[in-house]
Tab-separated table of C-alpha atoms in Angstrom:
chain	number	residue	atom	x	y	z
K	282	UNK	CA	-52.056	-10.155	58.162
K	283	UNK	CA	-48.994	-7.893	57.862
K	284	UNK	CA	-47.545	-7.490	53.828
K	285	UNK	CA	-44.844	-8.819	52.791
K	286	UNK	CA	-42.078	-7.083	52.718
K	287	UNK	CA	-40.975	-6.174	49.054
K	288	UNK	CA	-37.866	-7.902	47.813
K	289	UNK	CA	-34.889	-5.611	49.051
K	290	UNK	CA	-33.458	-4.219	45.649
K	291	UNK	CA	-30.048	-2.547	47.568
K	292	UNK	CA	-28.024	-6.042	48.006
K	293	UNK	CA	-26.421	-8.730	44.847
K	294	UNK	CA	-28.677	-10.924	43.388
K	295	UNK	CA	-26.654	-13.747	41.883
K	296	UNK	CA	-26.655	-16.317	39.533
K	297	UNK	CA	-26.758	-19.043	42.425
K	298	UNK	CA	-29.893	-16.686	44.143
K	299	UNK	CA	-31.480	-16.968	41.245
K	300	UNK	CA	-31.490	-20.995	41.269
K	301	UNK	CA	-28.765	-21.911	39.274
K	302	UNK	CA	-25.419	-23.062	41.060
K	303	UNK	CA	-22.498	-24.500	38.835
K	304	UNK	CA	-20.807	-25.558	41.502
K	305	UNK	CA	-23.459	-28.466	41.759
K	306	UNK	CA	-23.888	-28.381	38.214
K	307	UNK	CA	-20.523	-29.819	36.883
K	308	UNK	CA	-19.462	-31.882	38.787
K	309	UNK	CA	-22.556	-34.453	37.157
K	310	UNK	CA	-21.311	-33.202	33.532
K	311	UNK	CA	-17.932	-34.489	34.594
K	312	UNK	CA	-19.166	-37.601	35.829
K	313	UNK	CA	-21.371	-38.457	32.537
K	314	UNK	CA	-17.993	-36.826	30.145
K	315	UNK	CA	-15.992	-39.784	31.872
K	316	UNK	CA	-18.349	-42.545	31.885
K	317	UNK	CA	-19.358	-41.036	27.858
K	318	UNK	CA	-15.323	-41.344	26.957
K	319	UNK	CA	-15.703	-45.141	27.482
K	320	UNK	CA	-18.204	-45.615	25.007
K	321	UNK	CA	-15.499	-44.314	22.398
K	322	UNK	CA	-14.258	-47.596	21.552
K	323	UNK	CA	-17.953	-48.700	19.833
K	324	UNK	CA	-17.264	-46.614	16.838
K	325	UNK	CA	-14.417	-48.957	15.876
K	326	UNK	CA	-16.920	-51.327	15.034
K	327	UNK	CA	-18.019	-49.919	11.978
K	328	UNK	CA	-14.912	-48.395	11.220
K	329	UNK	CA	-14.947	-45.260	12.568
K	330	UNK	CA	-13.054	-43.278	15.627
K	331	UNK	CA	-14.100	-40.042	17.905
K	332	UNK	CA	-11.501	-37.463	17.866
K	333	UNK	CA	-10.409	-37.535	21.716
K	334	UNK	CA	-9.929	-33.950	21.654
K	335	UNK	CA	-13.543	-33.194	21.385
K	336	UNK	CA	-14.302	-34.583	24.383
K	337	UNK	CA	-15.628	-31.888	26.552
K	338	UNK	CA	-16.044	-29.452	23.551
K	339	UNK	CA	-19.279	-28.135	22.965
K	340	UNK	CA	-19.818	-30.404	20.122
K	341	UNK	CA	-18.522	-33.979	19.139
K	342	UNK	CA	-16.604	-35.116	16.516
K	343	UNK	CA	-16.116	-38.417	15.064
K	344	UNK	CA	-13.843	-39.169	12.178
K	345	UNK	CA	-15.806	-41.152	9.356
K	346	UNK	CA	-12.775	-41.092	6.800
K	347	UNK	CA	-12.594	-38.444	4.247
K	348	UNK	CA	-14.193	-36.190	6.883
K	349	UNK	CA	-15.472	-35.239	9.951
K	350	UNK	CA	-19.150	-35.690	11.273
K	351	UNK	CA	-19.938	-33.050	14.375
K	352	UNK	CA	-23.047	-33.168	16.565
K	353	UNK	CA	-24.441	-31.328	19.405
K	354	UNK	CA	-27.888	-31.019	21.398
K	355	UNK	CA	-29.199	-28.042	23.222
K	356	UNK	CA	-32.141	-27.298	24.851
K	357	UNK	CA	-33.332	-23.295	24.983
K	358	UNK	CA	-33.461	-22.832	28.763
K	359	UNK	CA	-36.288	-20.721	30.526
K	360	UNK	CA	-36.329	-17.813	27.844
K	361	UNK	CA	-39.764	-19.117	26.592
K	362	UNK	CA	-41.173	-18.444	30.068
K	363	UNK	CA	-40.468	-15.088	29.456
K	364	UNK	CA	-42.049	-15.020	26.343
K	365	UNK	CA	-45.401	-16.348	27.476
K	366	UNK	CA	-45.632	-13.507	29.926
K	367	UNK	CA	-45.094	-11.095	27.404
K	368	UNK	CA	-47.738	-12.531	25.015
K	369	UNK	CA	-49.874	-12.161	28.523
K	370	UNK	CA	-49.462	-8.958	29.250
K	371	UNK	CA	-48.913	-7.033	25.678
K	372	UNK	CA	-50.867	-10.065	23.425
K	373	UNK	CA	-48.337	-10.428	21.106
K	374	UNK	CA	-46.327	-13.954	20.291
K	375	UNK	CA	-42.824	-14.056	20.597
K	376	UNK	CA	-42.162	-17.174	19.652
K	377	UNK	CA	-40.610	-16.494	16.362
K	378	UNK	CA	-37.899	-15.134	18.272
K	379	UNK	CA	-37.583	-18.037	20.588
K	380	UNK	CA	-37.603	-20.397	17.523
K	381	UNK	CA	-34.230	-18.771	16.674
K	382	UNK	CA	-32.481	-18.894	20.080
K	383	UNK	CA	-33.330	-22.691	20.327
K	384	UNK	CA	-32.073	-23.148	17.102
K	385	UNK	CA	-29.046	-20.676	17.783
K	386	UNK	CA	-28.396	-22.503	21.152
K	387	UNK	CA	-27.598	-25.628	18.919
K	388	UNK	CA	-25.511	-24.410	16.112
K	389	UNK	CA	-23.534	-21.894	17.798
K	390	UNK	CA	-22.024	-24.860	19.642
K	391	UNK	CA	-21.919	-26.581	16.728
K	392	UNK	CA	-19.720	-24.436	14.768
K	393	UNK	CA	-17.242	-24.296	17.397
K	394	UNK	CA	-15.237	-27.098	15.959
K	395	UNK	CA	-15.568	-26.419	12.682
K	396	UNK	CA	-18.238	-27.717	11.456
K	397	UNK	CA	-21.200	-26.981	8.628
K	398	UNK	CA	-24.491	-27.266	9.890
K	399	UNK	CA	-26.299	-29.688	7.534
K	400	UNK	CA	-29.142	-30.760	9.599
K	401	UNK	CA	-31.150	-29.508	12.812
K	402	UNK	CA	-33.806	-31.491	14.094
K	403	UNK	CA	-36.476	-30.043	16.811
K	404	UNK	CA	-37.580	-31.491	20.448
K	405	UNK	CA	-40.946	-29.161	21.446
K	406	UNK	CA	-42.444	-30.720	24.160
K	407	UNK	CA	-45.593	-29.279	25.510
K	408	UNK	CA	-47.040	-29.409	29.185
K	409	UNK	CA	-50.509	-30.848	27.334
K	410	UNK	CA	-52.064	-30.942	23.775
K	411	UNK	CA	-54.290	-27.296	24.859
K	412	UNK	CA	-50.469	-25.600	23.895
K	413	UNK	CA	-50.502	-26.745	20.472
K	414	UNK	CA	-54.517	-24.749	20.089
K	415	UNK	CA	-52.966	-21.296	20.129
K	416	UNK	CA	-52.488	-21.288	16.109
K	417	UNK	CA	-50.702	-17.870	16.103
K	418	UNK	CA	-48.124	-19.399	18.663
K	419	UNK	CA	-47.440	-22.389	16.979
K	420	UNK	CA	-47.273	-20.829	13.578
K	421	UNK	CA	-44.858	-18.225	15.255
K	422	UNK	CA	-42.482	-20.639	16.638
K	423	UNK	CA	-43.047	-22.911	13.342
K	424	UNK	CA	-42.037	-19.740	11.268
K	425	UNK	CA	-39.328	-19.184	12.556
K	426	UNK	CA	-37.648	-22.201	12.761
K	427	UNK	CA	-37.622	-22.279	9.081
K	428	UNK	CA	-36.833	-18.991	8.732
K	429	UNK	CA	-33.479	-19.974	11.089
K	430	UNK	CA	-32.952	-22.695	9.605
K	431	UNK	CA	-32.713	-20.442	5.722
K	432	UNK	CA	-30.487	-18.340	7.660
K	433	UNK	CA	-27.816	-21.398	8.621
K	434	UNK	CA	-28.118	-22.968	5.546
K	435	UNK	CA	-29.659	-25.846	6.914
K	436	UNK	CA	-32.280	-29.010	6.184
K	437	UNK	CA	-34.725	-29.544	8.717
K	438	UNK	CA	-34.764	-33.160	9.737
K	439	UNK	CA	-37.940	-33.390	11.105
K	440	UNK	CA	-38.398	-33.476	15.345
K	441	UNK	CA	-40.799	-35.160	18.235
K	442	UNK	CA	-43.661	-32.931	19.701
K	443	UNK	CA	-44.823	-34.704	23.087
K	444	UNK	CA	-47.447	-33.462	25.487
K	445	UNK	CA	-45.922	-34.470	28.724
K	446	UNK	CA	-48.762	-33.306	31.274
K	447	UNK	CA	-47.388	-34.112	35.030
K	448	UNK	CA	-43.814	-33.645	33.279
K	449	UNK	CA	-43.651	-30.217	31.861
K	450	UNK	CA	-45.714	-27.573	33.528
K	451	UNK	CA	-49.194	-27.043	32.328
K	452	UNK	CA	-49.334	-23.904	29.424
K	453	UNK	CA	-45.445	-24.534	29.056
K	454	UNK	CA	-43.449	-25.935	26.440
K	455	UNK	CA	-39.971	-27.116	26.885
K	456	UNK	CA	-37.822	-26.369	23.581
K	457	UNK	CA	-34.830	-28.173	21.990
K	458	UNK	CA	-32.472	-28.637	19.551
K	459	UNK	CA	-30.452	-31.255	17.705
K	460	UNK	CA	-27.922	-30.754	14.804
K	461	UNK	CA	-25.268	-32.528	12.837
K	462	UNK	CA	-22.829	-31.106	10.641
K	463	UNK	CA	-19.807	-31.913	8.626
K	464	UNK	CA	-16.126	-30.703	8.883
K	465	UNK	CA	-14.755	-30.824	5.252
K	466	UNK	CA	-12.149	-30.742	4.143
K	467	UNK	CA	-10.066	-32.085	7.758
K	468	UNK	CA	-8.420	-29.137	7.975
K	469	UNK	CA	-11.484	-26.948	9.579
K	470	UNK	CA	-11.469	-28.938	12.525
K	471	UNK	CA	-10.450	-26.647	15.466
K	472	UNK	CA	-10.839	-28.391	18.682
K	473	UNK	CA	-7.565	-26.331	19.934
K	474	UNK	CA	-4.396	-28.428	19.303
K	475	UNK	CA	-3.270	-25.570	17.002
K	476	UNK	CA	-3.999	-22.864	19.853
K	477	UNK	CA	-1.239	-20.990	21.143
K	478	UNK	CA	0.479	-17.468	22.296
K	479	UNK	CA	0.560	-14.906	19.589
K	480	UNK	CA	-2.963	-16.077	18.584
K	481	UNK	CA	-5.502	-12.775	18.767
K	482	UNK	CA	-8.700	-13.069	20.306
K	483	UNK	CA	-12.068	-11.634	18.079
K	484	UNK	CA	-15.186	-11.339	19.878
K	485	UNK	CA	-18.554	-10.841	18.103
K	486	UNK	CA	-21.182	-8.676	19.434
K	487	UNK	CA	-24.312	-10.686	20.879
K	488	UNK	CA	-27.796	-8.794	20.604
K	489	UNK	CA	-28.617	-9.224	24.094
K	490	UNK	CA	-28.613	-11.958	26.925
K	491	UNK	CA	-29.181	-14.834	23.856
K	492	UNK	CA	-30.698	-17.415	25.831
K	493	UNK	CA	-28.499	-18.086	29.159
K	494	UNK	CA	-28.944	-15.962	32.529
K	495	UNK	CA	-32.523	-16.033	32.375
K	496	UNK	CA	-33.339	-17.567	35.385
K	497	UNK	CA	-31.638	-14.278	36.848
K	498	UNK	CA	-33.727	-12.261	34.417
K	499	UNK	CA	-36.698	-13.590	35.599
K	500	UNK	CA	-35.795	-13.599	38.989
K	501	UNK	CA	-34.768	-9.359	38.842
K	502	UNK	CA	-37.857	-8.873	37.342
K	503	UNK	CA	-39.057	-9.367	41.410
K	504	UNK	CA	-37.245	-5.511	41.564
K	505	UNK	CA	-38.440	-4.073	39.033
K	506	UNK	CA	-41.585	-1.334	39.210
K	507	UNK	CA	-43.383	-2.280	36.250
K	508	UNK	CA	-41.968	-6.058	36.152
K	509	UNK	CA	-41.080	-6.718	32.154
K	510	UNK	CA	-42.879	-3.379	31.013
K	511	UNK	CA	-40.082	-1.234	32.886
K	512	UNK	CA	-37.810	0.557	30.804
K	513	UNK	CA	-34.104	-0.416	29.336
K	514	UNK	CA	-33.791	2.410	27.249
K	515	UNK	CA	-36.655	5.057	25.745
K	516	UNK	CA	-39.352	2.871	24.012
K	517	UNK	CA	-37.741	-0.728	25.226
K	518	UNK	CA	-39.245	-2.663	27.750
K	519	UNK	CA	-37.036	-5.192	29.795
K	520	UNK	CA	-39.386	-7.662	28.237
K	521	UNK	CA	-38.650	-6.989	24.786
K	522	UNK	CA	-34.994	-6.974	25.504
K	523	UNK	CA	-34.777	-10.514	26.673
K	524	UNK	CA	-36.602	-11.805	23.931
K	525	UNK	CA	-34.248	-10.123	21.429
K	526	UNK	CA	-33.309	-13.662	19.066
K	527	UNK	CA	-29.688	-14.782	19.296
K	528	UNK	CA	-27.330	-14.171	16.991
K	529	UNK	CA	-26.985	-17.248	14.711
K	530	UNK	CA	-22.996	-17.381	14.257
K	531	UNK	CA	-22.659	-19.721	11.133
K	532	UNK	CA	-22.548	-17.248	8.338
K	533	UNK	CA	-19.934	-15.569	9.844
K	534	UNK	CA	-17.560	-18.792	10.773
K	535	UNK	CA	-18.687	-20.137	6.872
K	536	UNK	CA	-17.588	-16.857	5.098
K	537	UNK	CA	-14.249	-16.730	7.079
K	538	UNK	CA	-14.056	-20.052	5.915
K	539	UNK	CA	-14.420	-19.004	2.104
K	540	UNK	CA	-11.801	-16.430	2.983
K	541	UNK	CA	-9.662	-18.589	3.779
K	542	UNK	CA	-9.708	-18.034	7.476
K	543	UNK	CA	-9.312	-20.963	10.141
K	544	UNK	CA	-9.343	-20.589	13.578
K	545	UNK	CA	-7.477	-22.156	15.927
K	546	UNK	CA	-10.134	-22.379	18.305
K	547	UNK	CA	-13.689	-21.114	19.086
K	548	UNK	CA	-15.953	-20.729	22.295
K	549	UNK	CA	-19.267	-19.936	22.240
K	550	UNK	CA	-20.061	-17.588	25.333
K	551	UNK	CA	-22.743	-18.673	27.243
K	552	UNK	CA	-23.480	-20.499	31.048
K	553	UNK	CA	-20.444	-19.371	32.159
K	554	UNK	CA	-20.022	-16.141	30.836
K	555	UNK	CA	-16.803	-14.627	30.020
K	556	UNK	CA	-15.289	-17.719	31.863
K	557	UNK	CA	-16.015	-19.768	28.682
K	558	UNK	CA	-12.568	-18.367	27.279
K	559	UNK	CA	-11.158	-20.528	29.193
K	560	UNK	CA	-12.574	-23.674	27.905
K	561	UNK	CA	-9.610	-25.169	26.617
K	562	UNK	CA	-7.729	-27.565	28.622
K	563	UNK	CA	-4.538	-25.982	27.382
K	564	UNK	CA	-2.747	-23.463	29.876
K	565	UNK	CA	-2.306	-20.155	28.566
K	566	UNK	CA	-2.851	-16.352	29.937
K	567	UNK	CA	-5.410	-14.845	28.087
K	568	UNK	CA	-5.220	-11.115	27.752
K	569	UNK	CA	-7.814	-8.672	26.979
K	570	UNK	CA	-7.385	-4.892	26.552
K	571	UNK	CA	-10.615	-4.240	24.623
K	572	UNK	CA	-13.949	-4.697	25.434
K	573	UNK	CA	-16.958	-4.718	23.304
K	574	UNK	CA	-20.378	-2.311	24.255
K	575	UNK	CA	-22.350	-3.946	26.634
K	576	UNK	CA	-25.802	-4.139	25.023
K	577	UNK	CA	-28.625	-1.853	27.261
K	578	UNK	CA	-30.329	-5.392	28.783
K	579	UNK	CA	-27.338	-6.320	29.867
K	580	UNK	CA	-25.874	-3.177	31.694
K	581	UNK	CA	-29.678	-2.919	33.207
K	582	UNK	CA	-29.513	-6.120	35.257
K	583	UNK	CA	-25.541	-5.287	36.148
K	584	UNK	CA	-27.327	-2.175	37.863
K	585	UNK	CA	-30.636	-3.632	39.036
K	586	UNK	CA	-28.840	-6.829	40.138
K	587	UNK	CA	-26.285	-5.024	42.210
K	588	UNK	CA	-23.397	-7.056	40.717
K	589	UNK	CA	-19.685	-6.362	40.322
K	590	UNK	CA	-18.118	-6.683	37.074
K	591	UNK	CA	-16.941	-9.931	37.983
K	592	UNK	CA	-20.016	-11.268	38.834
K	593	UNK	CA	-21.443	-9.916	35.775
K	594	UNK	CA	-19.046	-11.103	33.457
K	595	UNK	CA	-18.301	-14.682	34.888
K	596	UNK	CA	-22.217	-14.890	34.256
K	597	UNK	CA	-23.700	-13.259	31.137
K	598	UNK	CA	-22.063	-12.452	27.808
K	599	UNK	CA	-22.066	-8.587	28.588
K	600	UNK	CA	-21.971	-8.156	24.854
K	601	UNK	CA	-19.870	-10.927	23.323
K	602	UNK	CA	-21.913	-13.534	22.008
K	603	UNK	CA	-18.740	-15.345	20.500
K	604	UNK	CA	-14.722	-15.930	20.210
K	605	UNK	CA	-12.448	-16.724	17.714
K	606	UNK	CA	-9.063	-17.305	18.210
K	607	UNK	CA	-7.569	-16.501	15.152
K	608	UNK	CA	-3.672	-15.568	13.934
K	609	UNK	CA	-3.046	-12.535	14.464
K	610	UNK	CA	-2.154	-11.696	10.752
K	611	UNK	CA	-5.763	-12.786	10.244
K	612	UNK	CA	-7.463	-10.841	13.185
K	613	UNK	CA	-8.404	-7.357	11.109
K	614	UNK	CA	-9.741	-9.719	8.139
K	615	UNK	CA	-12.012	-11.835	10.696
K	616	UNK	CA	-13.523	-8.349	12.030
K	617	UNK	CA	-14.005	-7.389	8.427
K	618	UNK	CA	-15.700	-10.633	7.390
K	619	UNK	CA	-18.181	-10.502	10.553
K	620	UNK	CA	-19.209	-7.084	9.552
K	621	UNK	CA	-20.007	-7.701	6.077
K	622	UNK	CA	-22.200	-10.618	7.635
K	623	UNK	CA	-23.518	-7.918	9.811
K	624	UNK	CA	-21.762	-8.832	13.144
K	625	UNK	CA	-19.982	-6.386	14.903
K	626	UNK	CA	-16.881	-7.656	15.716
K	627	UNK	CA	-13.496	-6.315	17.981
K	628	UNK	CA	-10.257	-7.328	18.172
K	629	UNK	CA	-10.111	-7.874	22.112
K	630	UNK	CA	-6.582	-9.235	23.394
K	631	UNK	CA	-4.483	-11.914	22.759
K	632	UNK	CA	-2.786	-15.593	23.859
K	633	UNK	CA	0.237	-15.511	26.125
K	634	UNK	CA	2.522	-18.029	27.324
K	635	UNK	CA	1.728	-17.967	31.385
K	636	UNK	CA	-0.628	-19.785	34.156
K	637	UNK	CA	-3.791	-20.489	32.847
K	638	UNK	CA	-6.398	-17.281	33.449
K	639	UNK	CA	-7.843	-14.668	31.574
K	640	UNK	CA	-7.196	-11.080	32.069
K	641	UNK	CA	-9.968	-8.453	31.598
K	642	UNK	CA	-7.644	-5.487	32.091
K	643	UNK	CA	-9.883	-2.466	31.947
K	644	UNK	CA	-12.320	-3.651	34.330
K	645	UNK	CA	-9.709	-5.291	36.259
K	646	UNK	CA	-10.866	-8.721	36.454
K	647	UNK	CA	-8.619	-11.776	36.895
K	648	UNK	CA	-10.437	-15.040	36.488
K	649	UNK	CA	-8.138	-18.073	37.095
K	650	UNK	CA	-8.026	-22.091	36.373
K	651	UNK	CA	-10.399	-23.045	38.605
K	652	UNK	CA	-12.866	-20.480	37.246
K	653	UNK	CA	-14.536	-22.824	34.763
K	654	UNK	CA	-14.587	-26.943	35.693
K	655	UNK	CA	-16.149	-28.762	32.564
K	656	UNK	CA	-14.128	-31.817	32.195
């Protein structure tokens, strides 16, 4: 029998190649955003109303009176499938690490609208009881959860821990997260109705992929010579720099609130990549003349991947993790407050008056309105 052939590392390997297509994807988020919007009117049973203009944010808000109540749930992705190979092939658990982007997945939406996390509640759903038996995995991933959780400030609920063999894959666990927070007082809320030209746009450094892209990850790894044990940079595997944690944004977005910083709006970069500036609904040009340092992972699988900036940037976070839209009087101040949480931050362009699209001008990239389709 002739070998195969290996997998030809000289042409793009995209997003879509890799098994994810948005194009298929949205259009059933749409669908269930529309039906969801009809469901509205239930609150005003107990005396309560959504605020419309979260619909199609990444987290909802309904107003309960004196404040807001905001919720979100996320699920991690295929980033722990990464991890289990690496406990295979260097012994190790990594699941610490993937506690934190599950958790991170949740509140960075979260705190997109302005909310305090109060409570996050976990979904870990095994492929059969035998994944529960590994004590130093569990412990790992039990770890650090809490140790997220102390990081954001918030109470852990509690959470459901099936084994769904013939569901989830044997050996596999399937990873989610719930939270609920509180915007108090109203004026945090920042769903984008004060958005506008003038506004400057922050970015804050991510410390890798986070937890989106991996099924191209995984799929590059196909390329690579030594799979996850080839090189990123001297003495860093492509393995360990996948399963670098997320950031966790909320003690940055909490201390600009205690300086006495509100956005006007907030996206939290992820599916989507770069496209995720354009989230809002609202037409504006957004223009950015500075870009942040592309973290070593990242530029890797640009090269290895054969992909344009373009591609690269309408899929991954290439080293923004999040954005604030902030006044500009306030942009310096919100760079200074992310660093003393430890978060690099740049000022990166601005809000114009113009069609709706976002300008990337030292890479040259021009991404217009049809580039992201959530609502």
């Amino acid at each position: 029998m002739k070998p195969a052939a290996p997998p030809d590392s000289s042409t793009t390997l995209s997003y879509e190649q890799a098994g994810v297509n948005y194009d298929l994807i949205d259009p059933l988020k749409v669908a269930a955003q529309r039906a969801a919007a009809a469901t509205g009117v239930h609150l005003g049973a107990h005396g309560f109303s959504e605020v419309a203009a979260s619909r199609g944010e990444s987290a909802y808000v309904v107003d309960v009176g004196p404040f807001y109540i905001a919720s979100i749930v996320e699920c991690l992705g295929s980033k722990a499938l990464v991890a289990d190979e690496m406990q295979r092939l260097t012994g190790k658990s990594w699941y610490e690490g993937i506690a934190q982007d599950t958790i991170a997945m949740a509140i960075n939406d979260l705190i997109t609208v302005g909310a305090t996390p109060l409570v996050v509640q976990a979904y870990w759903a095994a492929g059969g009881s035998d994944w529960f038996a590994d004590a130093e995995r569990a412990q790992a991933l039990v770890a650090g959860w809490k140790r997220a959780c102390d990081t954001c400030r918030v109470a852990w609920g509690g959470g459901e821990t099936p084994a769904l063999a013939g569901i989830v894959a044997d050996g596999r666990i399937d990873l989610a997260a719930s939270c609920t927070g509180i915007v108090n007082p109203k004026s945090r809320l920042s769903v984008g109705d004060k958005l506008g030209p003038g506004d400057a746009i922050v970015l804050l450094a991510s410390s890798g992929i986070h937890a989106n892209g991996l099924s191209l990850a995984r799929k590059l790894v196909e390329r690579l010579p030594q799979g996850y044990l080839t090189e990123v940079a001297p003495g860093l595997t492509y393995g360990e720099a996948l399963l670098a944690p997320t950031v966790l944004y909320s003690p940055v977005t909490e201390a600009l609130y205690q300086a006495g910083i509100s956005p006007h709006y907030c996206a939290n970069i992820t599916g989507h990549g770069w496209r995720k500036l354009l989230r809002h609904p609202a037409t504006h040009t957004y223009r950015i003349h500075t870009v942040p340092e592309v973290t070593p992972v990242l530029k890797f699988m640009q090269r290895h991947a054969q992909q344009d900036d373009a591609e690269a940037y309408g899929t991954l976070n290439m080293g923004a993790g999040f954005a604030l839209f902030v006044r500009a009087e306030d942009a310096q101040r919100t760079v200074e407050v992310a660093n003393a949480q430890g978060v690099a931050a740049v000022i990166a362009g601005q809000v114009e008056a113009g069609p709706k699209r976002l300008l990337i001008e030292p890479l040259g990239i021009e991404f217009g309105d049809d580039a992201l389709q959530l609502r």
